[in-house]
PDB file of C-alpha atoms and ligand atoms in Angstrom:
ATOM      1  CA  UNK A   1     -39.372 109.041  64.288  1.00 48.00           C
ATOM      2  CA  UNK A   2     -43.089 108.305  64.169  1.00 52.00           C
ATOM      3  CA  UNK A   3     -44.871 105.132  63.178  1.00 48.00           C
ATOM      4  CA  UNK A   4     -46.390 107.053  60.296  1.00 51.00           C
ATOM      5  CA  UNK A   5     -43.007 107.785  58.775  1.00 51.00           C
ATOM      6  CA  UNK A   6     -41.934 104.195  59.346  1.00 59.00           C
ATOM      7  CA  UNK A   7     -44.889 102.866  57.428  1.00 71.00           C
ATOM      8  CA  UNK A   8     -45.576 105.345  54.655  1.00 85.00           C
ATOM      9  CA  UNK A   9     -47.891 103.974  51.996  1.00 87.00           C
ATOM     10  CA  UNK A  10     -47.057 103.294  48.392  1.00 89.00           C
ATOM     11  CA  UNK A  11     -47.516 106.346  46.151  1.00 87.00           C
ATOM     12  CA  UNK A  12     -49.684 104.441  43.662  1.00 86.00           C
ATOM     13  CA  UNK A  13     -53.362 105.360  44.202  1.00 85.00           C
ATOM     14  CA  UNK A  14     -55.314 102.505  45.745  1.00 87.00           C
ATOM     15  CA  UNK A  15     -52.236 100.638  46.894  1.00 89.00           C
ATOM     16  CA  UNK A  16     -51.748 100.443  50.651  1.00 88.00           C
ATOM     17  CA  UNK A  17     -48.448  98.584  50.706  1.00 91.00           C
ATOM     18  CA  UNK A  18     -46.006 100.033  53.206  1.00 90.00           C
ATOM     19  CA  UNK A  19     -42.867 101.573  51.812  1.00 90.00           C
ATOM     20  CA  UNK A  20     -39.742 102.714  53.604  1.00 85.00           C
ATOM     21  CA  UNK A  21     -39.570 106.008  51.706  1.00 84.00           C
ATOM     22  CA  UNK A  22     -42.760 107.994  51.289  1.00 81.00           C
ATOM     23  CA  UNK A  23     -43.622 109.205  47.767  1.00 82.00           C
ATOM     24  CA  UNK A  24     -42.174 106.060  46.241  1.00 84.00           C
ATOM     25  CA  UNK A  25     -43.923 103.027  44.772  1.00 88.00           C
ATOM     26  CA  UNK A  26     -43.732  99.717  46.620  1.00 91.00           C
ATOM     27  CA  UNK A  27     -41.839  96.769  45.172  1.00 89.00           C
ATOM     28  CA  UNK A  28     -45.073  95.157  43.949  1.00 91.00           C
ATOM     29  CA  UNK A  29     -46.032  98.261  41.964  1.00 88.00           C
ATOM     30  CA  UNK A  30     -42.513  98.555  40.597  1.00 89.00           C
ATOM     31  CA  UNK A  31     -42.903  95.009  39.303  1.00 91.00           C
ATOM     32  CA  UNK A  32     -46.413  95.550  37.893  1.00 88.00           C
ATOM     33  CA  UNK A  33     -45.879  98.976  36.348  1.00 86.00           C
ATOM     34  CA  UNK A  34     -42.167  98.581  35.652  1.00 82.00           C
ATOM     35  CA  UNK A  35     -41.387 100.639  32.549  1.00 79.00           C
ATOM     36  CA  UNK A  36     -44.238 103.071  33.147  1.00 80.00           C
ATOM     37  CA  UNK A  37     -42.631 104.309  36.341  1.00 75.00           C
ATOM     38  CA  UNK A  38     -39.864 106.819  36.018  1.00 73.00           C
ATOM     39  CA  UNK A  39     -37.609 108.138  38.705  1.00 70.00           C
ATOM     40  CA  UNK A  40     -37.576 111.915  38.575  1.00 68.00           C
ATOM     41  CA  UNK A  41     -34.232 113.635  38.930  1.00 74.00           C
ATOM     42  CA  UNK A  42     -35.861 116.539  40.700  1.00 72.00           C
ATOM     43  CA  UNK A  43     -37.746 116.891  43.966  1.00 72.00           C
ATOM     44  CA  UNK A  44     -41.429 116.000  43.649  1.00 70.00           C
ATOM     45  CA  UNK A  45     -43.772 118.959  43.288  1.00 78.00           C
ATOM     46  CA  UNK A  46     -46.139 117.368  45.786  1.00 78.00           C
ATOM     47  CA  UNK A  47     -46.025 116.101  49.332  1.00 82.00           C
ATOM     48  CA  UNK A  48     -47.555 113.151  51.118  1.00 80.00           C
ATOM     49  CA  UNK A  49     -50.188 115.544  52.468  1.00 83.00           C
ATOM     50  CA  UNK A  50     -51.097 116.638  48.946  1.00 85.00           C
ATOM     51  CA  UNK A  51     -51.588 113.031  47.919  1.00 80.00           C
ATOM     52  CA  UNK A  52     -53.725 112.282  50.971  1.00 83.00           C
ATOM     53  CA  UNK A  53     -55.928 115.242  50.071  1.00 88.00           C
ATOM     54  CA  UNK A  54     -56.125 114.131  46.441  1.00 86.00           C
ATOM     55  CA  UNK A  55     -57.096 110.577  47.408  1.00 84.00           C
ATOM     56  CA  UNK A  56     -59.607 111.545  50.099  1.00 87.00           C
ATOM     57  CA  UNK A  57     -62.419 112.181  47.627  1.00 87.00           C
ATOM     58  CA  UNK A  58     -61.845 108.895  45.868  1.00 85.00           C
ATOM     59  CA  UNK A  59     -61.693 106.969  49.096  1.00 83.00           C
ATOM     60  CA  UNK A  60     -64.926 108.556  50.281  1.00 86.00           C
ATOM     61  CA  UNK A  61     -66.807 107.717  47.095  1.00 84.00           C
TER      62      UNK A  61
HETATM   63 ZN1   ZN B 101     -47.786  99.809  45.585  1.00 90.28          ZN
END
C-alpha cells in the first residue's frame, strides 16, 4: 500500500481533505453539501487520474 492510497483527497474540487476511500467526499463536505451528494449504486465512470487531469487546469490558473 502506498502513502498516496492512504491519503487520497476528497473528491470535491478544491477540497484537499484526506479521505480513506478515494473518489468519496470527506466528512466535512458530506456535512456541508449533505442532501446534494448522492451515493451512486454503480461504479463511477471516472478514476482518480481523470479527476486529477480535470483539476489540473483549474489549479494552474
Ligand atoms: Zn471535502
